Amino acid sequence: MSTVCGIFGCLSDTAPQAIFEGLKRLEYRGYDSVGIAVIRGKKVTVEKNKGRIAEFITSIDTAQIESDVGIGHTRWATHGAPCKENAHPFTDCTGTVAVVHNGVLENFMQLREELLKKGHKFSSNTDSEVIPHMIEEGLASGMSLKDSVVGAANSIKGSMGCVVISSREPDRIICLRRESPLVIGISKKGTFCASDIPALLPFTRKVMVMQDDTIAILKRGKIEIEDLCGHAIKPVFTVINWSQSVAEKGGYPHFMIKEIFEQPLAIKETLKIPLNFIDRAAGLMEGKVYLTGSGTSYHACMSASYQMAKRLGIDARPIHSSEFTDAVSELEGATVVAVSQSGETADTLSAIKYAKSKGAKILGITNTLGSSITIISNAYICTQSGPEIGVAATKTFLTQLTALDMLMLRIGLRRGKLSEEEYRTGRRQLNGLPKTVEEILGSSERIKSLAMKYFTRRDAFFLARGANVATAMEGALKLKEISYIHAEGYPAGESKHGPISLVEPGFLCIFVAPTDSARGRVIGNVMEMKARGAKIFSIITRGDSEMGQVSDDYFEIPQVADFLYPIISTVPLQLFAYNVAILKGLDPDKPRNLAKSVTVL
Ligand code: AGP
């Protein structure tokens, strides 16, 4: 389960070859297991395993899967380890139905219980496996394959990009879309479906993006679309003229901007992390608390430490992972929260191994299930960003902050620092994040024009107070790593203690200044900089005319609860860094001297 896996299905003369070709086009996202199901005679034949497509193809006897109808899947594990049993496709008990699924089923436990009582057998610990068994129930009651899929969809809560075949109706593939993308296409080569457009391009450029709660019935040379009530919908196709490299990026010119725009979805998925995961993590937090990470992940630690102190009265010290062994010695009974998108950063692994050897418990927060951090930690939370390809961390940072906020709310409730009502309000506010981030992304053109104005600068300060200092530091890191502009992020009140000596007319100062409890004091810092001729560009809360007036330029963000500003203020800073890099003619996805995962100390 996950919304980030790859799906491909087709009715074509050489279905397995087409499926492998399609899945390879989705593999740029980075996958850990793969599987295929084809119809042969009265049964479906399934091959699946852990690993990548190339190894998989060489490991199977392709003569045994020759067919003209089939489905395939590449999985990037989010829940349930990356292993053969958890790989898709999944079949029903009769072996006549096979399903691949992207998305998260919210009520799968209940559905699984009901199916177990009816005698169904399960072989994985994924949520997706309930789908073929539910379809089996429908078929057993005499329904068609399509109606059985609709019947299953009506009982399932959650997101589904779901593709189904059955040897009982071997001339068709049924596709169902609900909140998880599916595209379909047709040509002389066959009829196709996939989770992303690039996979279809070797076969057809005539594609249609399915809408939520619709079903597509694919046959050779024919596609029918219906809503879940059986009303026919006229298919509307678009001709895609992207180059292959743009295609891999879903139509965006770079992975970084694609990933920035994926943030609402990444947060939405992270907010679905089951409470028992968060509670297990919260239960670990006893004794002294340390937060450790590197680069962007360290900024997430810093932001959380402010919030823990301010909201919960917990003194949680953030320490750069590379400094950890030199900075702490007494760790018996302490908890170390280790944050790392890759889960493989050598500095962070070394910090947690050291902490563990000294008697600390480790809570990992990572975006990569099965990574070293998930193995070493006593408990972990896996953020749901999907693979991040751009070297500059973007969506993984926002989901780290989201997960840390979810954790803090639970800790607050457990420790009596937050009432039930305050907890519920906090969750409601968090749940509004995807929409707010989407709204900010809707104003990305404004950031582009600000980037045009400032991209020739050689230096920049990023300033803020409170938890937004971490955001300012993250904004500075983004700008320096992809645009090679010297940028420093630090607490606004520190300027007068040294850095202000660098300020001369035209020096760029970017203030993160939303209307939180620190905003009044930030104005004073803005005035200090203005008095020395600095150019002020501020991130402000919509309607804050005072801050707007003292700034040369500003970008407005919606009003949210104070604890959410560090998250949403990051978005314009990411967009700023990206646009500056583009204007300077640089490749933001592959900045010089940097690697996505730093596995050396
Ligand atoms: C951020 O844009 C950088 N890619 C870098 O600072 C990164 O955050 C750091 O290396 C830590 O990586 P991790 O989250 O995978 O541990």
XYZ file of C-alpha atoms and ligand atoms in Angstrom:
617
model
C 0.000 0.000 0.000
C 1.059 3.439 -0.827
C 0.092 6.069 -3.311
C 3.605 6.135 -4.659
C 3.961 2.672 -6.163
C 3.817 1.938 -9.897
C 0.931 0.218 -11.675
C 0.789 -0.965 -15.270
C -1.791 -3.141 -17.015
C -2.484 -4.012 -20.636
C -4.286 -6.044 -23.245
C -1.613 -6.408 -25.885
C -0.010 -9.188 -27.983
C 3.039 -9.375 -25.748
C 1.569 -8.255 -22.446
C 4.470 -9.198 -20.083
C 7.044 -7.340 -22.204
C 4.807 -4.267 -22.288
C 4.232 -4.484 -18.537
C 7.975 -4.651 -17.796
C 8.635 -1.768 -20.183
C 5.912 0.301 -18.514
C 7.069 -0.492 -14.990
C 10.661 0.414 -15.869
C 9.411 3.868 -16.848
C 8.025 4.264 -13.342
C 11.127 2.951 -11.622
C 12.808 6.378 -11.454
C 10.837 6.764 -8.252
C 12.864 3.978 -6.639
C 11.194 0.674 -5.806
C 11.847 -2.360 -3.649
C 9.583 -5.137 -4.939
C 7.879 -6.060 -8.175
C 5.210 -8.438 -9.445
C 3.180 -9.431 -12.474
C -0.063 -11.393 -13.019
C -1.260 -12.674 -16.377
C -4.242 -14.735 -17.467
C -3.310 -18.204 -18.685
C -6.163 -20.651 -19.215
C -8.584 -20.813 -16.311
C -6.190 -19.304 -13.770
C -4.045 -16.294 -13.284
C -0.308 -16.816 -13.043
C 1.557 -14.605 -10.613
C 5.283 -13.951 -10.284
C 6.574 -11.526 -7.694
C 9.599 -10.854 -5.564
C 11.626 -8.372 -3.555
C 14.086 -6.334 -5.602
C 14.121 -4.241 -8.743
C 12.647 -4.980 -12.152
C 15.901 -5.831 -13.950
C 16.858 -8.548 -11.428
C 13.274 -9.759 -11.345
C 13.082 -10.299 -15.116
C 16.263 -12.349 -15.147
C 15.048 -14.422 -12.179
C 11.807 -15.672 -13.776
C 10.975 -17.964 -16.683
C 9.248 -15.481 -18.991
C 7.945 -18.333 -21.187
C 5.672 -19.234 -18.268
C 3.961 -15.859 -18.251
C 3.347 -15.326 -21.944
C -0.111 -13.870 -22.348
C -2.059 -11.061 -23.986
C -3.557 -9.675 -20.779
C -1.852 -8.815 -17.533
C -1.108 -6.363 -14.742
C 2.095 -5.421 -12.933
C 3.186 -3.451 -9.922
C 6.332 -2.014 -8.417
C 6.064 -1.339 -4.731
C 7.806 1.192 -2.554
C 7.022 -0.080 0.920
C 5.299 2.171 3.406
C 3.610 -0.319 5.745
C 4.585 -3.969 5.703
C 8.208 -4.825 5.006
C 9.521 -4.952 1.434
C 9.363 -8.740 0.846
C 7.917 -11.270 -1.607
C 4.752 -11.891 0.467
C 3.882 -8.197 0.597
C 4.572 -7.591 -3.106
C 1.612 -7.125 -5.466
C -0.359 -8.566 -7.304
C -2.580 -10.268 -4.722
C -4.978 -13.059 -5.599
C -8.217 -14.404 -4.112
C -8.597 -17.917 -2.645
C -9.625 -19.428 -5.996
C -6.623 -18.033 -7.820
C -8.850 -16.560 -10.522
C -8.657 -12.880 -9.525
C -5.526 -10.730 -9.316
C -5.292 -7.157 -8.073
C -2.681 -4.426 -7.911
C -3.420 -1.460 -5.694
C -1.982 1.932 -4.819
C -3.428 3.829 -1.878
C -4.318 3.243 1.736
C -7.379 1.304 2.899
C -8.549 2.799 6.155
C -10.988 0.059 7.227
C -8.962 -2.939 6.053
C -8.627 -4.456 9.544
C -12.370 -4.708 9.926
C -12.795 -6.018 6.362
C -10.033 -8.574 6.883
C -11.672 -9.794 10.095
C -14.976 -10.264 8.274
C -13.293 -12.117 5.398
C -11.310 -14.339 7.785
C -14.579 -15.316 9.479
C -15.902 -16.347 6.061
C -12.874 -18.619 5.612
C -10.647 -16.497 3.350
C -6.897 -17.067 3.643
C -4.384 -14.233 3.581
C -0.706 -14.430 2.789
C 0.564 -10.871 3.375
C 0.270 -8.207 6.005
C -0.831 -5.503 3.585
C -4.178 -3.769 3.481
C -4.462 -4.300 -0.291
C -4.950 -8.056 -0.030
C -8.548 -7.662 1.156
C -9.533 -6.392 -2.317
C -9.263 -9.677 -4.318
C -11.081 -11.519 -1.537
C -13.899 -8.992 -1.564
C -14.140 -9.347 -5.339
C -14.200 -13.130 -4.879
C -17.243 -12.701 -2.619
C -18.999 -10.685 -5.329
C -18.191 -13.218 -8.057
C -19.373 -16.084 -5.833
C -22.740 -14.346 -5.461
C -23.126 -14.277 -9.248
C -22.045 -10.698 -9.962
C -19.901 -9.722 -12.937
C -16.242 -8.803 -12.419
C -17.018 -5.091 -12.851
C -19.928 -5.196 -10.386
C -17.802 -7.134 -7.894
C -15.130 -4.410 -8.096
C -17.791 -1.728 -7.590
C -19.226 -3.723 -4.673
C -15.787 -3.883 -3.061
C -15.234 -0.161 -3.665
C -18.515 0.649 -1.945
C -17.425 -1.167 1.222
C -13.863 0.145 1.296
C -12.891 3.418 2.943
C -9.668 4.929 1.692
C -7.729 5.693 -1.448
C -7.491 3.311 -4.371
C -5.815 3.161 -7.701
C -6.833 -0.411 -8.332
C -6.444 -2.648 -11.395
C -8.057 -6.083 -11.596
C -7.998 -9.095 -13.914
C -9.838 -12.388 -13.675
C -9.623 -15.597 -15.679
C -13.446 -15.719 -15.444
C -13.629 -12.683 -17.754
C -10.285 -12.876 -19.547
C -11.060 -10.277 -22.211
C -10.918 -7.281 -19.893
C -9.101 -5.284 -17.231
C -11.109 -3.338 -14.660
C -9.596 -0.104 -13.323
C -10.945 1.787 -10.344
C -9.753 5.192 -9.277
C -10.379 6.898 -5.949
C -7.823 9.508 -4.773
C -4.908 7.612 -6.273
C -3.993 8.366 -9.876
C -4.683 6.088 -12.829
C -4.356 6.914 -16.503
C -5.573 4.880 -19.440
C -4.594 4.861 -23.099
C -5.321 3.093 -26.340
C -3.547 2.529 -29.669
C -2.988 -0.091 -32.335
C -0.519 -1.700 -29.922
C -3.236 -2.433 -27.368
C -5.201 -0.988 -24.457
C -3.250 0.183 -21.435
C -3.511 1.588 -17.914
C -0.859 2.918 -15.542
C -0.427 4.971 -12.404
C 1.504 7.672 -14.244
C 1.610 8.976 -17.823
C 5.318 8.212 -18.576
C 4.642 4.477 -18.431
C 2.139 4.730 -21.294
C 4.249 6.782 -23.684
C 6.082 3.910 -25.459
C 2.656 2.507 -26.379
C 0.421 5.494 -26.902
C 0.406 9.243 -26.538
C -3.405 9.304 -26.502
C -4.218 9.135 -22.804
C -7.005 9.886 -20.411
C -6.609 10.676 -16.714
C -9.335 8.884 -14.755
C -11.502 10.868 -12.359
C -12.231 9.886 -8.761
C -14.872 7.230 -8.200
C -14.914 6.046 -11.769
C -14.414 2.613 -13.278
C -12.732 1.883 -16.619
C -13.414 -1.356 -18.453
C -10.500 -1.957 -20.806
C -10.916 -4.359 -23.722
C -8.895 -4.857 -26.901
C -9.571 -1.743 -28.983
C -12.193 -0.399 -26.598
C -12.455 1.562 -23.345
C -15.679 2.131 -21.408
C -15.918 4.492 -18.431
C -18.647 4.499 -15.798
C -19.306 6.107 -12.461
C -19.919 3.829 -9.481
C -23.666 3.877 -10.148
C -23.130 2.415 -13.624
C -23.746 5.634 -15.602
C -21.627 5.750 -18.744
C -19.069 8.592 -19.000
C -17.681 9.634 -22.376
C -13.898 9.130 -22.441
C -11.977 12.322 -23.236
C -8.414 11.711 -24.409
C -5.473 14.110 -24.526
C -2.463 13.792 -26.801
C 0.763 14.019 -24.790
C 3.792 15.554 -26.479
C 6.290 15.497 -23.579
C 9.865 14.420 -24.079
C 10.869 11.294 -22.146
C 12.833 13.209 -19.492
C 9.952 15.587 -18.794
C 7.592 12.609 -18.832
C 9.445 10.956 -15.973
C 8.869 14.091 -13.995
C 5.123 13.935 -14.538
C 5.231 16.973 -16.825
C 7.361 19.105 -14.480
C 10.785 20.250 -15.677
C 12.542 19.033 -12.498
C 11.961 16.557 -9.707
C 12.405 19.313 -7.129
C 9.438 21.352 -8.355
C 7.381 18.187 -8.829
C 8.144 17.227 -5.242
C 7.312 20.722 -3.967
C 3.924 20.416 -5.661
C 3.431 16.918 -4.231
C 3.544 18.316 -0.686
C -0.214 18.543 -0.099
C -0.545 14.841 -0.968
C 2.541 13.872 1.052
C 1.132 15.639 4.135
C -2.304 14.152 3.584
C -0.845 10.648 3.479
C 1.335 11.294 6.529
C -1.702 12.466 8.467
C -3.172 8.997 7.839
C -0.434 7.236 9.841
C -2.394 5.044 12.265
C -2.642 6.315 15.837
C -1.174 3.121 17.283
C 2.141 3.915 15.502
C 2.184 7.411 16.926
C 1.203 6.157 20.377
C 3.949 3.548 20.399
C 6.393 6.314 19.576
C 4.900 8.653 22.185
C 5.154 5.881 24.793
C 8.889 5.767 24.273
C 9.414 9.399 25.214
C 10.573 9.217 28.781
C 13.573 10.668 30.562
C 15.700 13.269 28.853
C 14.832 13.877 25.215
C 17.323 14.596 22.441
C 16.547 15.226 18.790
C 19.161 14.471 16.175
C 19.468 14.713 12.407
C 21.572 16.280 9.657
C 20.943 19.141 7.258
C 17.244 19.582 6.592
C 16.381 16.811 9.037
C 18.270 18.702 11.730
C 16.058 21.710 11.003
C 13.019 19.511 11.639
C 14.615 18.581 14.997
C 15.193 22.229 15.817
C 11.645 23.201 14.977
C 10.273 20.359 17.111
C 12.480 21.287 20.052
C 11.026 24.806 20.126
C 7.498 23.440 19.940
C 8.098 20.782 22.597
C 9.423 23.400 24.995
C 6.772 25.982 24.265
C 3.666 23.789 24.059
C 4.526 20.869 26.284
C 7.216 22.144 28.625
C 9.534 19.332 27.465
C 13.165 20.272 27.292
C 14.240 18.421 24.130
C 17.700 19.317 22.943
C 18.415 19.282 19.181
C 21.930 18.122 18.298
C 23.515 17.808 14.868
C 24.097 14.093 14.314
C 27.719 14.735 13.347
C 28.259 16.386 16.775
C 26.260 13.955 18.845
C 29.028 11.764 20.254
C 31.004 14.848 21.321
C 28.010 16.682 22.770
C 26.323 14.125 25.063
C 27.534 11.446 27.428
C 24.789 10.710 30.010
C 22.188 8.820 28.005
C 20.914 6.070 30.311
C 17.092 6.162 30.219
C 17.040 9.017 27.701
C 15.103 9.041 24.423
C 16.778 10.047 21.197
C 14.499 11.057 18.352
C 16.479 10.476 15.159
C 15.151 12.180 12.034
C 16.356 11.164 8.562
C 14.443 11.010 5.295
C 16.732 8.334 3.861
C 17.234 6.475 7.118
C 20.797 5.834 5.929
C 22.731 8.995 6.807
C 25.990 7.785 8.358
C 26.209 10.670 10.860
C 22.703 9.948 12.128
C 23.239 6.188 12.303
C 26.483 6.724 14.185
C 24.706 9.060 16.657
C 21.955 6.549 17.367
C 24.315 3.587 17.666
C 26.304 5.580 20.209
C 23.135 6.627 22.065
C 21.884 3.033 22.131
C 25.193 1.775 23.478
C 24.833 4.290 26.323
C 21.361 3.051 27.255
C 19.106 5.421 25.310
C 15.943 4.379 23.499
C 15.696 5.412 19.871
C 12.653 6.728 18.054
C 13.322 6.915 14.307
C 11.446 9.246 11.994
C 12.185 8.358 8.406
C 10.649 8.299 4.960
C 12.181 4.952 4.036
C 10.684 1.767 5.370
C 13.260 -0.983 5.735
C 16.117 1.541 6.004
C 18.818 1.093 8.644
C 17.142 3.567 10.979
C 13.962 1.456 11.088
C 16.038 -1.577 12.018
C 18.138 0.080 14.726
C 15.346 2.103 16.364
C 13.140 0.828 19.206
C 10.141 2.353 17.422
C 9.795 4.382 14.279
C 7.358 6.563 12.385
C 7.488 6.331 8.611
C 6.493 9.563 6.885
C 4.479 9.092 3.709
C 6.121 11.410 1.195
C 6.885 8.778 -1.380
C 10.367 8.654 -2.861
C 12.178 11.976 -3.067
C 14.528 12.126 -6.055
C 15.680 15.773 -6.027
C 18.792 16.140 -3.876
C 17.272 19.097 -2.042
C 14.857 17.798 0.569
C 11.425 19.388 0.213
C 8.368 17.199 0.752
C 10.198 15.008 3.234
C 10.870 18.071 5.435
C 7.207 19.055 5.505
C 6.156 15.519 6.379
C 8.819 15.264 9.092
C 7.352 18.387 10.688
C 3.831 17.008 10.260
C 4.773 13.697 11.895
C 6.550 15.495 14.730
C 3.450 17.629 15.305
C 1.256 14.514 15.356
C 3.638 13.012 17.892
C 3.651 16.146 20.031
C -0.117 16.289 20.159
C -0.221 12.676 21.416
C 2.513 13.325 23.983
C 0.682 16.441 25.126
C -2.474 14.432 25.642
C -0.697 11.554 27.424
C 1.109 13.914 29.782
C -1.967 15.997 30.518
C -0.443 19.082 28.923
C -3.267 19.191 26.399
C -6.934 18.561 27.118
C -8.995 16.258 24.870
C -10.507 19.388 23.357
C -7.086 20.973 22.720
C -5.873 17.713 21.174
C -8.854 17.510 18.840
C -8.460 21.167 17.855
C -4.761 20.546 17.125
C -5.593 17.557 14.931
C -8.251 19.551 13.092
C -5.734 22.305 12.457
C -3.185 19.768 11.206
C -5.799 18.219 8.924
C -6.245 21.599 7.241
C -2.567 21.685 6.207
C -2.832 20.045 2.756
C -5.378 22.625 1.646
C -3.336 25.527 3.012
C -0.157 24.304 1.293
C -2.105 23.895 -1.922
C -3.329 27.470 -1.617
C 0.249 28.729 -1.218
C 1.371 26.711 -4.239
C -1.395 28.433 -6.182
C 0.563 31.705 -5.777
C 3.865 30.308 -7.022
C 4.002 32.848 -9.875
C 4.409 35.633 -7.301
C 7.514 33.907 -5.951
C 8.853 33.586 -9.484
C 8.658 37.354 -9.918
C 10.465 37.892 -6.595
C 13.160 35.442 -7.673
C 13.606 37.505 -10.878
C 14.191 40.558 -8.747
C 16.772 38.995 -6.424
C 18.522 36.166 -8.267
C 21.704 38.162 -8.937
C 22.386 38.718 -5.212
C 25.574 37.178 -3.815
C 24.428 36.945 -0.189
C 21.234 36.685 1.808
C 20.193 36.480 5.453
C 17.139 34.437 6.435
C 15.791 35.676 9.757
C 13.007 34.722 12.144
C 12.218 34.132 15.791
C 10.995 31.091 17.706
C 10.221 27.874 15.860
C 10.404 29.780 12.574
C 14.172 30.116 13.035
C 14.374 26.506 11.848
C 12.325 27.478 8.798
C 14.625 30.424 8.119
C 17.644 28.111 8.361
C 15.961 25.663 6.008
C 15.227 28.501 3.552
C 18.900 29.493 3.645
C 20.032 25.879 3.166
C 17.742 25.464 0.155
C 19.017 28.662 -1.456
C 22.690 27.916 -0.886
C 22.621 24.270 -1.900
C 20.914 24.707 -5.264
C 21.677 28.316 -6.274
C 25.180 28.635 -4.749
C 24.260 31.986 -3.186
C 25.833 32.514 0.196
C 22.897 32.390 2.616
C 22.749 32.355 6.402
C 19.744 31.573 8.534
C 19.786 32.548 12.184
C 17.602 34.081 14.938
C 16.635 37.639 14.002
C 17.671 38.942 17.417
C 21.269 37.825 16.809
C 21.979 40.279 13.969
C 23.063 43.029 16.294
C 25.612 40.684 17.874
C 27.702 40.447 14.730
C 26.171 39.595 11.354
C 24.717 43.095 10.855
C 28.214 44.344 10.065
C 27.821 42.689 6.646
C 24.712 44.671 5.809
C 25.131 47.465 3.291
C 22.646 49.068 0.897
C 20.905 46.424 -1.201
C 21.803 43.445 1.059
C 18.955 40.902 0.905
C 17.241 40.034 4.201
C 14.436 37.496 4.046
C 12.248 37.538 7.134
C 9.920 34.719 8.110
C 7.472 36.899 9.995
C 3.978 35.445 10.356
C 1.640 36.837 12.999
C 2.670 34.435 15.773
C 3.694 35.377 19.305
C 7.153 36.553 18.129
C 5.938 38.763 15.288
C 5.944 42.037 17.325
C 9.658 41.665 18.081
C 10.538 40.766 14.499
C 9.402 44.219 13.332
C 12.218 45.766 15.406
C 14.745 43.491 13.675
C 13.370 44.450 10.270
C 13.815 48.127 11.140
C 17.452 47.560 12.187
C 18.195 46.045 8.795
C 16.242 48.690 6.879
C 18.176 51.418 8.648
C 21.351 49.988 7.043
C 19.839 49.916 3.555
C 18.942 46.200 3.452
C 16.254 45.039 0.996
C 13.532 43.317 2.990
C 11.532 40.437 1.575
C 9.143 38.989 4.149
C 6.875 36.007 4.436
C 3.853 37.489 6.200
C 0.386 36.451 7.279
C -2.269 37.636 4.830
C -3.559 41.061 5.824
C -0.604 41.996 8.076
C -0.406 45.527 6.656
C 2.184 46.689 9.197
C 4.702 44.024 8.192
C 3.754 44.575 4.557
C 4.559 48.286 4.862
C 8.000 47.840 6.379
C 8.984 45.268 3.747
C 10.191 46.051 0.225
C 8.503 42.863 -0.948
C 6.329 40.353 0.766
C 4.627 37.052 0.133
C 1.375 36.414 1.959
C 0.504 33.083 3.509
C -2.880 32.178 5.018
C -3.502 32.632 8.736
C -3.056 29.349 10.633
C -2.447 28.248 14.223
C 1.016 29.366 15.408
C 2.440 25.826 15.461
C 1.769 25.411 11.742
C 3.653 28.492 10.526
C 7.044 26.728 10.432
C 5.545 24.229 8.002
C 3.673 26.518 5.646
C 6.310 29.298 5.637
C 8.785 26.806 4.205
C 6.872 26.476 0.930
C 7.553 29.984 -0.500
C 11.209 29.632 0.521
C 11.508 26.335 -1.384
C 9.883 27.953 -4.424
C 12.200 30.952 -4.122
C 15.333 28.767 -4.054
C 14.071 26.698 -6.979
C 13.282 29.729 -9.139
C 16.587 31.418 -8.341
C 18.466 28.255 -9.373
C 16.537 28.100 -12.641
C 17.178 31.775 -13.388
C 20.887 31.155 -12.787
C 20.797 28.291 -15.266
C 21.535 25.626 -12.637
C 20.123 22.116 -12.296
C 18.286 22.100 -8.945
C 17.985 18.309 -8.947
C 21.717 17.699 -8.963
C 23.557 20.430 -7.094
C 27.339 20.273 -7.257
C 29.223 18.341 -4.561
C 26.048 16.976 -2.961
C 24.498 13.506 -2.771
C 20.961 12.531 -1.844
C 22.067 10.204 0.883
C 25.353 10.817 2.694
C 26.568 7.434 3.832
C 30.047 8.490 4.968
C 31.009 10.052 8.284
C 18.788 18.789 2.244
O 18.290 19.478 1.161
C 20.015 17.993 1.981
N 19.804 17.054 0.945
C 20.657 17.419 3.221
O 20.876 18.434 4.128
C 19.906 16.278 3.934
O 18.782 16.791 4.570
C 20.851 15.617 4.939
O 21.944 15.070 4.261
C 20.165 14.574 5.772
O 19.638 13.539 5.019
P 18.621 12.521 5.652
O 17.394 13.270 5.993
O 18.423 11.487 4.588
O 19.269 11.939 6.869
